[in-house]
C-alpha positions as MATLAB code, in Angstrom:
seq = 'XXXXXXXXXXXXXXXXXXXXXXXXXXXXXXXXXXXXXXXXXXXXXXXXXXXXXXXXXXXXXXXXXXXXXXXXXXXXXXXXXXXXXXXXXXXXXXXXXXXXXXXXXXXXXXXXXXXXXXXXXXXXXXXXXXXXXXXXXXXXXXXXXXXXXXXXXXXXXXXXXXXXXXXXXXXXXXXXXXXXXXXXXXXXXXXXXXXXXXXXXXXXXXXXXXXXXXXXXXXXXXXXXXXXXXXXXXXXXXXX';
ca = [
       0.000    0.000    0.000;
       1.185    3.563   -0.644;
       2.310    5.836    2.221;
       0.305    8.888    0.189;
      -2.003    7.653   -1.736;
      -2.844    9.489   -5.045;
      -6.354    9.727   -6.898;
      -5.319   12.103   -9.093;
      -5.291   10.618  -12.988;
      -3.861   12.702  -16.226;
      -5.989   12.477  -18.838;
      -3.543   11.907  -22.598;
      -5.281   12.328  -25.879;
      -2.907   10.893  -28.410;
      -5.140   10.905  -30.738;
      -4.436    8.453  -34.401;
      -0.688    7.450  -33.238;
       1.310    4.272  -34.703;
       0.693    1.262  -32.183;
       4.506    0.453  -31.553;
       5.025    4.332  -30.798;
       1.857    4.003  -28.551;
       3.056    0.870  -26.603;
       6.552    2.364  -26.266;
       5.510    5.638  -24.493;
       2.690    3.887  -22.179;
       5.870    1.081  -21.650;
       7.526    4.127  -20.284;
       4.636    5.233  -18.290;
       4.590    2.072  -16.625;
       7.782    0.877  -15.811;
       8.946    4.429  -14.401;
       5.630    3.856  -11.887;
       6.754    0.394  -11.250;
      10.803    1.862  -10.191;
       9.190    4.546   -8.165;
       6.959    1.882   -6.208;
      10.262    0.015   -5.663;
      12.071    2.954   -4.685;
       9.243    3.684   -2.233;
       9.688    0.592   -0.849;
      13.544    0.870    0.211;
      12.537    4.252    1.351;
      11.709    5.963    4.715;
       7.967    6.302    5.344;
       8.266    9.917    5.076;
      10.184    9.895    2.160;
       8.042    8.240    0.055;
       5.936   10.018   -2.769;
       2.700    9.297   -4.703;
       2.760    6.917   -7.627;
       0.934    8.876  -10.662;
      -2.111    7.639  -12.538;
      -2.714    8.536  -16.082;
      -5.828    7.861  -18.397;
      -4.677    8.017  -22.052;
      -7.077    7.264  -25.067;
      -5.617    7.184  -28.543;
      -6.856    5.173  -32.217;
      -4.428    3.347  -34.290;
      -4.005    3.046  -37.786;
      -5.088   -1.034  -38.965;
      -3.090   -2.983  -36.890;
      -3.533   -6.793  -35.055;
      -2.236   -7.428  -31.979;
      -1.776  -10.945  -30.597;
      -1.550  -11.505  -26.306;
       0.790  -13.190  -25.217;
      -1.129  -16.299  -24.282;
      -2.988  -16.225  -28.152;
      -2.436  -18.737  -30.784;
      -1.083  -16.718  -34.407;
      -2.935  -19.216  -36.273;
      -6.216  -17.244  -35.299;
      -4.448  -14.372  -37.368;
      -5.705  -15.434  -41.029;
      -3.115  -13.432  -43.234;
      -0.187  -13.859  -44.309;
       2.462  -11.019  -44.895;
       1.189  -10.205  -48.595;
      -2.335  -10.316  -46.699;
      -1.527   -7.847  -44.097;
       0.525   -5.500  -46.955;
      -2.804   -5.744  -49.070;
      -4.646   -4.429  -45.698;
      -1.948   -1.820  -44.865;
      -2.218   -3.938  -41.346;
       0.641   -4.183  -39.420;
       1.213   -7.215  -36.796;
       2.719   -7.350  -33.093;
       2.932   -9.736  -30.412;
       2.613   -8.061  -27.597;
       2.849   -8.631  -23.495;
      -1.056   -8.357  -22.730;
      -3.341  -11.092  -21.530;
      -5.877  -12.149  -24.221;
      -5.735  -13.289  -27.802;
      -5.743  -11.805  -30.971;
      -7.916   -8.662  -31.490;
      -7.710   -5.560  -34.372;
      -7.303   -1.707  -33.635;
      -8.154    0.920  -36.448;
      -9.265    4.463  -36.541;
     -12.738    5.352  -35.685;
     -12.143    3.101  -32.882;
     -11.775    4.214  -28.828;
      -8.713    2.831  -27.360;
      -7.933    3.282  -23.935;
      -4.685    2.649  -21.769;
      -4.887    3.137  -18.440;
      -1.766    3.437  -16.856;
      -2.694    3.418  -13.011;
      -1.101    2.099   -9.488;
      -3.914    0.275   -8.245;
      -2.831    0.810   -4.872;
      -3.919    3.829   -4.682;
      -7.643    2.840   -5.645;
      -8.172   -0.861   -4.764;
      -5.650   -3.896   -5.515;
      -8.446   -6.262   -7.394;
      -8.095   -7.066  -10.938;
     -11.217   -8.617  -11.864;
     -12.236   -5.492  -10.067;
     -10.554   -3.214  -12.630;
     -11.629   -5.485  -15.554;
     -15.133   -5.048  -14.795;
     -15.195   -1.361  -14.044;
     -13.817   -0.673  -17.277;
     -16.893   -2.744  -18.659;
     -19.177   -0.842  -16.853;
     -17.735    2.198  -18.134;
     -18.356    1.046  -21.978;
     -21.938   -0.271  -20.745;
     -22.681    2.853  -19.383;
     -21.135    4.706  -22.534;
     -23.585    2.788  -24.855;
     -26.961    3.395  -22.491;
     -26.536    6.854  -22.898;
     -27.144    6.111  -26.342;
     -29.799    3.766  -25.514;
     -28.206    0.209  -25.905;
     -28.208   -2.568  -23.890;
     -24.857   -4.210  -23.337;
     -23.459   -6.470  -20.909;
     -21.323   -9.713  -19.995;
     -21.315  -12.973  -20.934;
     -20.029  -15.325  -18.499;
     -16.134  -16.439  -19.129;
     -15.383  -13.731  -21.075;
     -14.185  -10.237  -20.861;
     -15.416   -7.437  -22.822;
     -18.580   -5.764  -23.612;
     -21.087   -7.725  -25.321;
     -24.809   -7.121  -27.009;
     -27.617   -9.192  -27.189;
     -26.152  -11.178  -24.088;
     -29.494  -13.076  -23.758;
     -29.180  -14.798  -27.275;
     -26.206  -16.681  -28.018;
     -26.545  -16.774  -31.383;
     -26.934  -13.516  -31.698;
     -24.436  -12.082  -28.914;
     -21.998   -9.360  -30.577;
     -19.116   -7.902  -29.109;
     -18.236   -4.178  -28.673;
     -15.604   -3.603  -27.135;
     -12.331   -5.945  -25.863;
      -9.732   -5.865  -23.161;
      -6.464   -7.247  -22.613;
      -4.574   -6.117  -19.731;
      -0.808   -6.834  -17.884;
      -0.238   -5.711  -14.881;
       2.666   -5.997  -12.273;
       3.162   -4.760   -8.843;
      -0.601   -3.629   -9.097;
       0.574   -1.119  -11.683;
      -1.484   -1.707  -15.081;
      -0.903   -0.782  -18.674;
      -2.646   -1.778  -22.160;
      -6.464   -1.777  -21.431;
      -9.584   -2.014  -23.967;
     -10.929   -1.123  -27.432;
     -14.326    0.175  -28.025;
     -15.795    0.032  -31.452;
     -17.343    3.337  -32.524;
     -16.393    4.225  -36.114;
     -14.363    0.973  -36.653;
     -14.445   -0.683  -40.100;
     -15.524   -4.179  -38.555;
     -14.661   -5.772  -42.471;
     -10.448   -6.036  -40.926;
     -11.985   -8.497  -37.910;
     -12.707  -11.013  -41.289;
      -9.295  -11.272  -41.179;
      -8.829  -12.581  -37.370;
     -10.921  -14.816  -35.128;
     -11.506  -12.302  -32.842;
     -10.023  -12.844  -29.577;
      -9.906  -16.624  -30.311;
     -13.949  -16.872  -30.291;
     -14.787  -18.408  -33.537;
     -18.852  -18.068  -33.026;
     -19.316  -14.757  -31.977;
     -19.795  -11.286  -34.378;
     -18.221   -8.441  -33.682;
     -19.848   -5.055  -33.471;
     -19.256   -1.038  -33.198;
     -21.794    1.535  -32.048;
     -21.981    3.103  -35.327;
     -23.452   -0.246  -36.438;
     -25.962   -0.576  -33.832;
     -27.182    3.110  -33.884;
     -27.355    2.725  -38.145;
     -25.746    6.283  -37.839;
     -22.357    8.275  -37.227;
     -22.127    8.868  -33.616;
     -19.868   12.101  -32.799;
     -16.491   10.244  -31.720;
     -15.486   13.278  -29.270;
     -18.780   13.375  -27.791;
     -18.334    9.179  -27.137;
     -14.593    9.888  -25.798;
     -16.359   12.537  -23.141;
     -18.921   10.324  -22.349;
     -16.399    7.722  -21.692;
     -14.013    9.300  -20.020;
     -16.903   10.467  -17.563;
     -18.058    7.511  -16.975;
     -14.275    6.022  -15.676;
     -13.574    9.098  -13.829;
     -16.796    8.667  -11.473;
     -16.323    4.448  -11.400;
     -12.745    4.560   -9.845;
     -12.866    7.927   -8.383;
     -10.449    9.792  -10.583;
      -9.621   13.081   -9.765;
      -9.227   13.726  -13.021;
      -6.762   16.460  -14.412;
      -6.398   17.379  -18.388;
      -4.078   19.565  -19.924;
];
């Protein structure tokens, strides 16, 4: 537990930014919270300081990204297929499978010490769900969970019909967390042909765009959004 805790939370737009470029300043982010938590931890009580927090949403041009407990073969191009796509590829250090990021799509890294909000991460994992199912009733959609798997899902009640909306994949380490979720807004949901989407090969895949049948305001989603996480974990939340 932190000697002072900290509520306060940054709020980053990076707006469209190139996924290794995004991963390599959140990386930053997170291991100089993780040093200062060590550091803390050799120190005096009274010389220890607050661990910072920092809420950073961003889009990404067409890119797949594969956890590191997914199976590749669920990616279904090959290197031509990806140049034809203008997709790049990573294998990254998250939890989850394989899912797709593209513009007109709400991607969110949280970069926060837990301790100084509450050390549970199925905790965390569902209050960022509850912040996308709050998003989309504002809009006047129904979302929830399905049982065994994360994310944000539609027509929960029909299996046949259930379609997700928005994914998460998460690492964390010494409570401190980095990578996070992807809501569909805008997203082109033809590049999730090219993946089974988070290694579920009988589900759809939806964005909000779709279920509305019309162009939501993307900034006016992000504010919702961002609302919505600041009042579920208490964020005091300061923007530039």
């Amino acid at each position: 537990m932190n000697a002072v805790l900290n509520k306060q939370t940054k709020f980053i737009d990076l707006g469209l930014i190139d996924y290794q470029q995004a991963w390599d300043y959140q990386t930053d982010l997170f291991e100089k919270t993780v040093a200062l938590k060590i550091d803390n931890r050799k120190a005096d009580v009274t010389e220890q300081v607050s661990t910072p927090n920092y809420l950073i949403f961003c889009s990404h041009p067409h890119v797949y990204t594969l956890g590191k407990s997914g199976d590749q073969a669920h990616l279904l191009l090959d290197e031509k297929g990806l140049a034809d796509k203008q997709a790049s590829f990573y294998k990254i250090n998250r939890g989850g499978d394989i899912t797709y990021h593209g513009p007109g799509q709400i991607v969110g890294y949280p970069i926060l010490d837990l301790d100084n909000f509450f050390t549970d991460i199925h905790q965390y994992l569902r209050l960022l769900e509850e912040a996308v199912i709050l998003t989309l009733a504002d809009y006047g959609i129904t979302s929830g969970r399905i049982d065994g798997l994360t994310g944000v899902w539609i027509d929960i009640e029909n299996p046949d019909k259930a379609r997700k909306i928005c994914a998460l994949g998460v690492k964390s380490s010494r409570w401190v967390t980095m990578h996070g979720f992807a809501f569909n807004v805008l997203t082109d949901l033809n590049y999730f042909q090219n993946i089974v989407p988070c290694g579920i090969d009988d589900k759809a895949v939806t964005s909000l765009e779709f279920e509305l049948g019309k162009k939501p305001d993307l900034d006016k989603v992000q504010n919702k959004l961002k609302q919505h996480l600041a009042k579920l974990f208490e964020f005091d939340l300061i923007e530039d």
